C-alpha cells in the first residue's frame, strides 16, 4: 500500500478561501497555536512530512514552523479528534484512510493537497517466519494485493498499488499531485539521527 499524509483542515475554522495552498502558507501568523502534527521523531506520518519539508525548504522553514507553536503527539487519534472538535485548525500529517472515515461520518474536515507536495511512504506487509497461521496470512497477502482486494481497500482511502485499480476517494487520488521529497539515499539515511534532533525545536 501507499501511505499518504498531508494537511487536513477543520472546515468550520478554515473557510475554503482561507485554506493554505502551499506549505509556506501554514507559516502565516494567524495559524499560530492552531496547528497539530504527529511527532516526526517516530515512524508515523509526521516523519515523511517533516523530512520532506526540510529537504524542500531547509532548516529555516522548520524554525519558522516551530515559532507557530505546533502541538505534537505520538498517536494520530487524539490529534484527529482535536481537529474535529475545533481545538486545532490545521493537522499537518493527516493520513488518507483516517480522513476518509471521519469525513464519511460527517466530521467538518477536509484533506488539502498542497501544491508543493504531499508526504508518501510505503506500507509493507510480511509473513513472519514460524507464524501460527501462515496459510491464513498468505491468503490475506494474496487477496490484499489482488484486483478485488485493492478495489475494496481503495474504498477506505488506502493508496493503491495494483496497476488495474484506481483510487476511489479524492483523498487517495494522486493524479496530478506533487510529492514531497523523500529520504531515500544512503547519505540521507545516515543523517536521520542528526536531523531528528532538530525536530526538538517544536517541543
PDB file of C-alpha atoms in Angstrom:
ATOM      1  CA  UNK A   1       0.000   0.000   0.000  1.00  0.00           C
ATOM      2  CA  UNK A   2       0.970   3.638  -0.322  1.00  0.00           C
ATOM      3  CA  UNK A   3       0.754   5.730   2.780  1.00  0.00           C
ATOM      4  CA  UNK A   4      -0.193   9.377   2.048  1.00  0.00           C
ATOM      5  CA  UNK A   5      -0.119  12.209   4.574  1.00  0.00           C
ATOM      6  CA  UNK A   6      -0.873  15.870   4.089  1.00  0.00           C
ATOM      7  CA  UNK A   7      -2.634  18.889   5.504  1.00  0.00           C
ATOM      8  CA  UNK A   8      -6.178  18.442   6.813  1.00  0.00           C
ATOM      9  CA  UNK A   9      -8.254  21.416   7.929  1.00  0.00           C
ATOM     10  CA  UNK A  10     -11.279  21.954  10.124  1.00  0.00           C
ATOM     11  CA  UNK A  11     -13.708  23.477   7.646  1.00  0.00           C
ATOM     12  CA  UNK A  12     -15.600  25.341  10.378  1.00  0.00           C
ATOM     13  CA  UNK A  13     -12.433  27.218  11.345  1.00  0.00           C
ATOM     14  CA  UNK A  14     -10.879  27.394   7.868  1.00  0.00           C
ATOM     15  CA  UNK A  15     -13.212  28.638   5.112  1.00  0.00           C
ATOM     16  CA  UNK A  16     -12.292  27.478   1.616  1.00  0.00           C
ATOM     17  CA  UNK A  17     -10.935  30.901   0.664  1.00  0.00           C
ATOM     18  CA  UNK A  18      -8.512  30.763   3.619  1.00  0.00           C
ATOM     19  CA  UNK A  19      -7.190  27.250   3.060  1.00  0.00           C
ATOM     20  CA  UNK A  20      -3.399  27.078   2.769  1.00  0.00           C
ATOM     21  CA  UNK A  21      -2.377  26.409  -0.822  1.00  0.00           C
ATOM     22  CA  UNK A  22       1.278  25.633  -0.115  1.00  0.00           C
ATOM     23  CA  UNK A  23       3.214  24.503   2.937  1.00  0.00           C
ATOM     24  CA  UNK A  24       4.607  28.012   3.301  1.00  0.00           C
ATOM     25  CA  UNK A  25       1.069  29.279   3.895  1.00  0.00           C
ATOM     26  CA  UNK A  26       0.937  27.466   7.253  1.00  0.00           C
ATOM     27  CA  UNK A  27       3.584  29.921   8.469  1.00  0.00           C
ATOM     28  CA  UNK A  28       1.015  32.731   8.421  1.00  0.00           C
ATOM     29  CA  UNK A  29       0.838  34.169  11.978  1.00  0.00           C
ATOM     30  CA  UNK A  30      -2.940  33.603  12.066  1.00  0.00           C
ATOM     31  CA  UNK A  31      -2.287  29.859  12.443  1.00  0.00           C
ATOM     32  CA  UNK A  32      -0.014  30.215  15.467  1.00  0.00           C
ATOM     33  CA  UNK A  33      -1.136  27.858  18.240  1.00  0.00           C
ATOM     34  CA  UNK A  34      -3.739  26.270  15.940  1.00  0.00           C
ATOM     35  CA  UNK A  35      -1.574  23.552  14.381  1.00  0.00           C
ATOM     36  CA  UNK A  36      -1.111  19.894  15.344  1.00  0.00           C
ATOM     37  CA  UNK A  37       1.026  17.105  13.915  1.00  0.00           C
ATOM     38  CA  UNK A  38       2.191  13.540  14.532  1.00  0.00           C
ATOM     39  CA  UNK A  39       5.566  13.515  16.286  1.00  0.00           C
ATOM     40  CA  UNK A  40       8.119  13.463  13.431  1.00  0.00           C
ATOM     41  CA  UNK A  41      10.733  11.645  15.510  1.00  0.00           C
ATOM     42  CA  UNK A  42       8.845   8.377  15.186  1.00  0.00           C
ATOM     43  CA  UNK A  43       7.961   6.215  12.205  1.00  0.00           C
ATOM     44  CA  UNK A  44       4.469   7.592  11.683  1.00  0.00           C
ATOM     45  CA  UNK A  45       3.134  10.124   9.180  1.00  0.00           C
ATOM     46  CA  UNK A  46       4.834  13.107  10.789  1.00  0.00           C
ATOM     47  CA  UNK A  47       8.258  11.886   9.711  1.00  0.00           C
ATOM     48  CA  UNK A  48       7.847  11.864   5.909  1.00  0.00           C
ATOM     49  CA  UNK A  49       6.114  15.245   6.007  1.00  0.00           C
ATOM     50  CA  UNK A  50       8.733  16.952   8.169  1.00  0.00           C
ATOM     51  CA  UNK A  51      11.658  15.307   6.389  1.00  0.00           C
ATOM     52  CA  UNK A  52      10.219  16.282   3.020  1.00  0.00           C
ATOM     53  CA  UNK A  53       9.751  19.882   4.115  1.00  0.00           C
ATOM     54  CA  UNK A  54      13.293  20.039   5.447  1.00  0.00           C
ATOM     55  CA  UNK A  55      14.682  18.753   2.152  1.00  0.00           C
ATOM     56  CA  UNK A  56      12.439  21.072   0.133  1.00  0.00           C
ATOM     57  CA  UNK A  57      12.756  24.284   2.130  1.00  0.00           C
ATOM     58  CA  UNK A  58      15.654  23.831   4.544  1.00  0.00           C
ATOM     59  CA  UNK A  59      16.059  24.257   8.281  1.00  0.00           C
ATOM     60  CA  UNK A  60      14.881  27.861   8.211  1.00  0.00           C
ATOM     61  CA  UNK A  61      11.409  26.572   7.366  1.00  0.00           C
ATOM     62  CA  UNK A  62      11.451  24.266  10.403  1.00  0.00           C
ATOM     63  CA  UNK A  63      12.472  27.138  12.656  1.00  0.00           C
ATOM     64  CA  UNK A  64       9.593  29.235  11.369  1.00  0.00           C
ATOM     65  CA  UNK A  65       7.235  26.306  11.839  1.00  0.00           C
ATOM     66  CA  UNK A  66       8.449  25.898  15.423  1.00  0.00           C
ATOM     67  CA  UNK A  67       7.555  29.553  16.034  1.00  0.00           C
ATOM     68  CA  UNK A  68       3.954  28.617  15.159  1.00  0.00           C
ATOM     69  CA  UNK A  69       3.878  26.508  18.361  1.00  0.00           C
ATOM     70  CA  UNK A  70       2.519  23.281  16.828  1.00  0.00           C
ATOM     71  CA  UNK A  71       1.243  20.572  19.161  1.00  0.00           C
ATOM     72  CA  UNK A  72       2.844  17.157  18.667  1.00  0.00           C
ATOM     73  CA  UNK A  73       1.517  13.765  19.766  1.00  0.00           C
ATOM     74  CA  UNK A  74       2.674  10.189  19.239  1.00  0.00           C
ATOM     75  CA  UNK A  75      -0.814   8.955  18.329  1.00  0.00           C
ATOM     76  CA  UNK A  76      -2.969  10.221  15.472  1.00  0.00           C
ATOM     77  CA  UNK A  77      -6.293   9.542  17.242  1.00  0.00           C
ATOM     78  CA  UNK A  78      -6.191  12.431  19.734  1.00  0.00           C
ATOM     79  CA  UNK A  79      -4.913  14.823  17.065  1.00  0.00           C
ATOM     80  CA  UNK A  80      -7.708  13.956  14.660  1.00  0.00           C
ATOM     81  CA  UNK A  81     -10.276  14.151  17.449  1.00  0.00           C
ATOM     82  CA  UNK A  82      -8.939  17.568  18.420  1.00  0.00           C
ATOM     83  CA  UNK A  83      -9.167  18.727  14.813  1.00  0.00           C
ATOM     84  CA  UNK A  84     -12.773  17.534  14.543  1.00  0.00           C
ATOM     85  CA  UNK A  85     -13.692  19.288  17.820  1.00  0.00           C
ATOM     86  CA  UNK A  86     -12.083  22.529  16.662  1.00  0.00           C
ATOM     87  CA  UNK A  87      -9.188  22.515  19.117  1.00  0.00           C
ATOM     88  CA  UNK A  88      -6.875  22.815  16.100  1.00  0.00           C
ATOM     89  CA  UNK A  89      -7.473  24.386  12.712  1.00  0.00           C
ATOM     90  CA  UNK A  90      -4.701  22.567  10.836  1.00  0.00           C
ATOM     91  CA  UNK A  91      -3.483  18.981  11.103  1.00  0.00           C
ATOM     92  CA  UNK A  92      -0.243  18.685   9.144  1.00  0.00           C
ATOM     93  CA  UNK A  93       0.068  14.916   8.814  1.00  0.00           C
ATOM     94  CA  UNK A  94      -3.415  13.523   8.301  1.00  0.00           C
ATOM     95  CA  UNK A  95      -3.480  10.061   6.702  1.00  0.00           C
ATOM     96  CA  UNK A  96      -5.979   9.454   3.904  1.00  0.00           C
ATOM     97  CA  UNK A  97      -7.690   6.415   5.446  1.00  0.00           C
ATOM     98  CA  UNK A  98      -8.343   8.260   8.727  1.00  0.00           C
ATOM     99  CA  UNK A  99      -9.569  11.373   6.972  1.00  0.00           C
ATOM    100  CA  UNK A 100     -11.933   9.456   4.669  1.00  0.00           C
ATOM    101  CA  UNK A 101     -13.540   7.665   7.631  1.00  0.00           C
ATOM    102  CA  UNK A 102     -14.065  10.901   9.567  1.00  0.00           C
ATOM    103  CA  UNK A 103     -15.408  12.735   6.518  1.00  0.00           C
ATOM    104  CA  UNK A 104     -17.840   9.940   5.723  1.00  0.00           C
ATOM    105  CA  UNK A 105     -19.046  10.116   9.329  1.00  0.00           C
ATOM    106  CA  UNK A 106     -19.850  13.813   8.852  1.00  0.00           C
ATOM    107  CA  UNK A 107     -16.834  15.428  10.511  1.00  0.00           C
ATOM    108  CA  UNK A 108     -16.149  19.038   9.409  1.00  0.00           C
ATOM    109  CA  UNK A 109     -12.739  18.309   7.927  1.00  0.00           C
ATOM    110  CA  UNK A 110     -11.105  18.445   4.504  1.00  0.00           C
ATOM    111  CA  UNK A 111      -7.911  16.884   3.175  1.00  0.00           C
ATOM    112  CA  UNK A 112      -5.900  19.503   1.257  1.00  0.00           C
ATOM    113  CA  UNK A 113      -3.434  18.542  -1.465  1.00  0.00           C
ATOM    114  CA  UNK A 114      -0.908  21.350  -1.231  1.00  0.00           C
ATOM    115  CA  UNK A 115       0.701  22.493  -4.463  1.00  0.00           C
ATOM    116  CA  UNK A 116       4.240  21.763  -3.265  1.00  0.00           C
ATOM    117  CA  UNK A 117       3.572  18.155  -2.355  1.00  0.00           C
ATOM    118  CA  UNK A 118       2.062  15.528  -0.080  1.00  0.00           C
ATOM    119  CA  UNK A 119       4.036  13.063   2.030  1.00  0.00           C
ATOM    120  CA  UNK A 120       4.188   9.487   0.827  1.00  0.00           C
ATOM    121  CA  UNK A 121       5.770   6.261   2.057  1.00  0.00           C
ATOM    122  CA  UNK A 122       5.285   2.533   1.608  1.00  0.00           C
ATOM    123  CA  UNK A 123       3.220   0.432   3.991  1.00  0.00           C
ATOM    124  CA  UNK A 124       4.816  -3.014   3.745  1.00  0.00           C
ATOM    125  CA  UNK A 125       3.308  -6.418   4.551  1.00  0.00           C
ATOM    126  CA  UNK A 126       5.236  -9.527   5.518  1.00  0.00           C
ATOM    127  CA  UNK A 127       4.724 -13.119   6.589  1.00  0.00           C
ATOM    128  CA  UNK A 128       6.692 -13.756   9.770  1.00  0.00           C
ATOM    129  CA  UNK A 129       8.713 -16.944   9.984  1.00  0.00           C
ATOM    130  CA  UNK A 130       7.012 -19.611  12.147  1.00  0.00           C
ATOM    131  CA  UNK A 131       3.768 -17.610  12.271  1.00  0.00           C
ATOM    132  CA  UNK A 132       0.963 -19.632  13.965  1.00  0.00           C
ATOM    133  CA  UNK A 133      -1.358 -19.485  10.912  1.00  0.00           C
ATOM    134  CA  UNK A 134       0.846 -19.000   7.840  1.00  0.00           C
ATOM    135  CA  UNK A 135      -1.773 -20.164   5.333  1.00  0.00           C
ATOM    136  CA  UNK A 136      -4.284 -17.586   6.586  1.00  0.00           C
ATOM    137  CA  UNK A 137      -1.583 -14.928   6.336  1.00  0.00           C
ATOM    138  CA  UNK A 138      -0.763 -15.973   2.756  1.00  0.00           C
ATOM    139  CA  UNK A 139      -4.443 -15.777   1.827  1.00  0.00           C
ATOM    140  CA  UNK A 140      -4.636 -12.244   3.223  1.00  0.00           C
ATOM    141  CA  UNK A 141      -1.481 -11.151   1.405  1.00  0.00           C
ATOM    142  CA  UNK A 142      -2.692 -12.576  -1.882  1.00  0.00           C
ATOM    143  CA  UNK A 143      -6.173 -11.074  -1.523  1.00  0.00           C
ATOM    144  CA  UNK A 144      -4.996  -7.647  -0.369  1.00  0.00           C
ATOM    145  CA  UNK A 145      -2.781  -7.327  -3.455  1.00  0.00           C
ATOM    146  CA  UNK A 146      -5.320  -8.737  -5.898  1.00  0.00           C
ATOM    147  CA  UNK A 147      -7.552  -6.561  -8.044  1.00  0.00           C
ATOM    148  CA  UNK A 148     -10.541  -7.451  -5.851  1.00  0.00           C
ATOM    149  CA  UNK A 149      -8.707  -6.694  -2.618  1.00  0.00           C
ATOM    150  CA  UNK A 150      -7.199  -3.463  -3.866  1.00  0.00           C
ATOM    151  CA  UNK A 151     -10.625  -2.331  -5.102  1.00  0.00           C
ATOM    152  CA  UNK A 152     -12.126  -2.900  -1.656  1.00  0.00           C
ATOM    153  CA  UNK A 153      -9.219  -1.246   0.142  1.00  0.00           C
ATOM    154  CA  UNK A 154      -9.439   1.723  -2.218  1.00  0.00           C
ATOM    155  CA  UNK A 155     -12.905   2.463  -0.837  1.00  0.00           C
ATOM    156  CA  UNK A 156     -11.357   3.147   2.575  1.00  0.00           C
ATOM    157  CA  UNK A 157      -8.899   5.713   1.207  1.00  0.00           C
ATOM    158  CA  UNK A 158      -5.890   3.409   1.054  1.00  0.00           C
ATOM    159  CA  UNK A 159      -3.244   4.150  -1.542  1.00  0.00           C
ATOM    160  CA  UNK A 160      -3.472   1.564  -4.288  1.00  0.00           C
ATOM    161  CA  UNK A 161      -0.521  -0.250  -5.874  1.00  0.00           C
ATOM    162  CA  UNK A 162      -2.366  -2.596  -8.262  1.00  0.00           C
ATOM    163  CA  UNK A 163      -1.928  -1.343 -11.822  1.00  0.00           C
ATOM    164  CA  UNK A 164      -5.517  -2.020 -12.840  1.00  0.00           C
ATOM    165  CA  UNK A 165      -7.190  -0.324  -9.860  1.00  0.00           C
ATOM    166  CA  UNK A 166      -7.827   3.403  -9.452  1.00  0.00           C
ATOM    167  CA  UNK A 167      -8.250   5.416  -6.271  1.00  0.00           C
ATOM    168  CA  UNK A 168     -11.902   5.725  -5.284  1.00  0.00           C
ATOM    169  CA  UNK A 169     -11.696   8.714  -2.950  1.00  0.00           C
ATOM    170  CA  UNK A 170     -10.488  12.260  -3.529  1.00  0.00           C
ATOM    171  CA  UNK A 171      -8.031  11.959  -0.664  1.00  0.00           C
ATOM    172  CA  UNK A 172      -6.180   8.960  -2.079  1.00  0.00           C
ATOM    173  CA  UNK A 173      -6.117  10.066  -5.716  1.00  0.00           C
ATOM    174  CA  UNK A 174      -2.589  11.108  -6.691  1.00  0.00           C
ATOM    175  CA  UNK A 175      -3.309  12.071 -10.301  1.00  0.00           C
ATOM    176  CA  UNK A 176      -1.569  15.391 -10.907  1.00  0.00           C
ATOM    177  CA  UNK A 177      -0.445  15.660  -7.272  1.00  0.00           C
ATOM    178  CA  UNK A 178       3.111  16.692  -6.400  1.00  0.00           C
ATOM    179  CA  UNK A 179       5.011  14.582  -3.864  1.00  0.00           C
ATOM    180  CA  UNK A 180       7.267  15.854  -1.116  1.00  0.00           C
ATOM    181  CA  UNK A 181      10.904  14.751  -1.395  1.00  0.00           C
ATOM    182  CA  UNK A 182      11.716  11.529   0.436  1.00  0.00           C
ATOM    183  CA  UNK A 183      14.664  10.298   2.462  1.00  0.00           C
ATOM    184  CA  UNK A 184      15.773   7.612   0.039  1.00  0.00           C
ATOM    185  CA  UNK A 185      19.545   7.711  -0.385  1.00  0.00           C
ATOM    186  CA  UNK A 186      22.189   6.081   1.871  1.00  0.00           C
ATOM    187  CA  UNK A 187      23.574   9.536   2.628  1.00  0.00           C
ATOM    188  CA  UNK A 188      20.163  10.782   3.758  1.00  0.00           C
ATOM    189  CA  UNK A 189      19.593   7.691   5.903  1.00  0.00           C
ATOM    190  CA  UNK A 190      22.934   8.340   7.625  1.00  0.00           C
ATOM    191  CA  UNK A 191      21.709  11.808   8.604  1.00  0.00           C
ATOM    192  CA  UNK A 192      18.424  10.697  10.183  1.00  0.00           C
ATOM    193  CA  UNK A 193      19.608  10.755  13.802  1.00  0.00           C
ATOM    194  CA  UNK A 194      21.109  14.229  13.488  1.00  0.00           C
ATOM    195  CA  UNK A 195      18.143  15.559  11.547  1.00  0.00           C
ATOM    196  CA  UNK A 196      15.528  14.348  14.008  1.00  0.00           C
ATOM    197  CA  UNK A 197      17.360  16.097  16.854  1.00  0.00           C
ATOM    198  CA  UNK A 198      16.392  19.340  15.172  1.00  0.00           C
ATOM    199  CA  UNK A 199      12.732  18.440  15.488  1.00  0.00           C
ATOM    200  CA  UNK A 200      13.076  19.243  19.193  1.00  0.00           C
ATOM    201  CA  UNK A 201      12.662  22.899  18.236  1.00  0.00           C
ATOM    202  CA  UNK A 202       8.918  22.345  18.089  1.00  0.00           C
ATOM    203  CA  UNK A 203       8.606  20.719  21.501  1.00  0.00           C
TER     204      UNK A 203
END
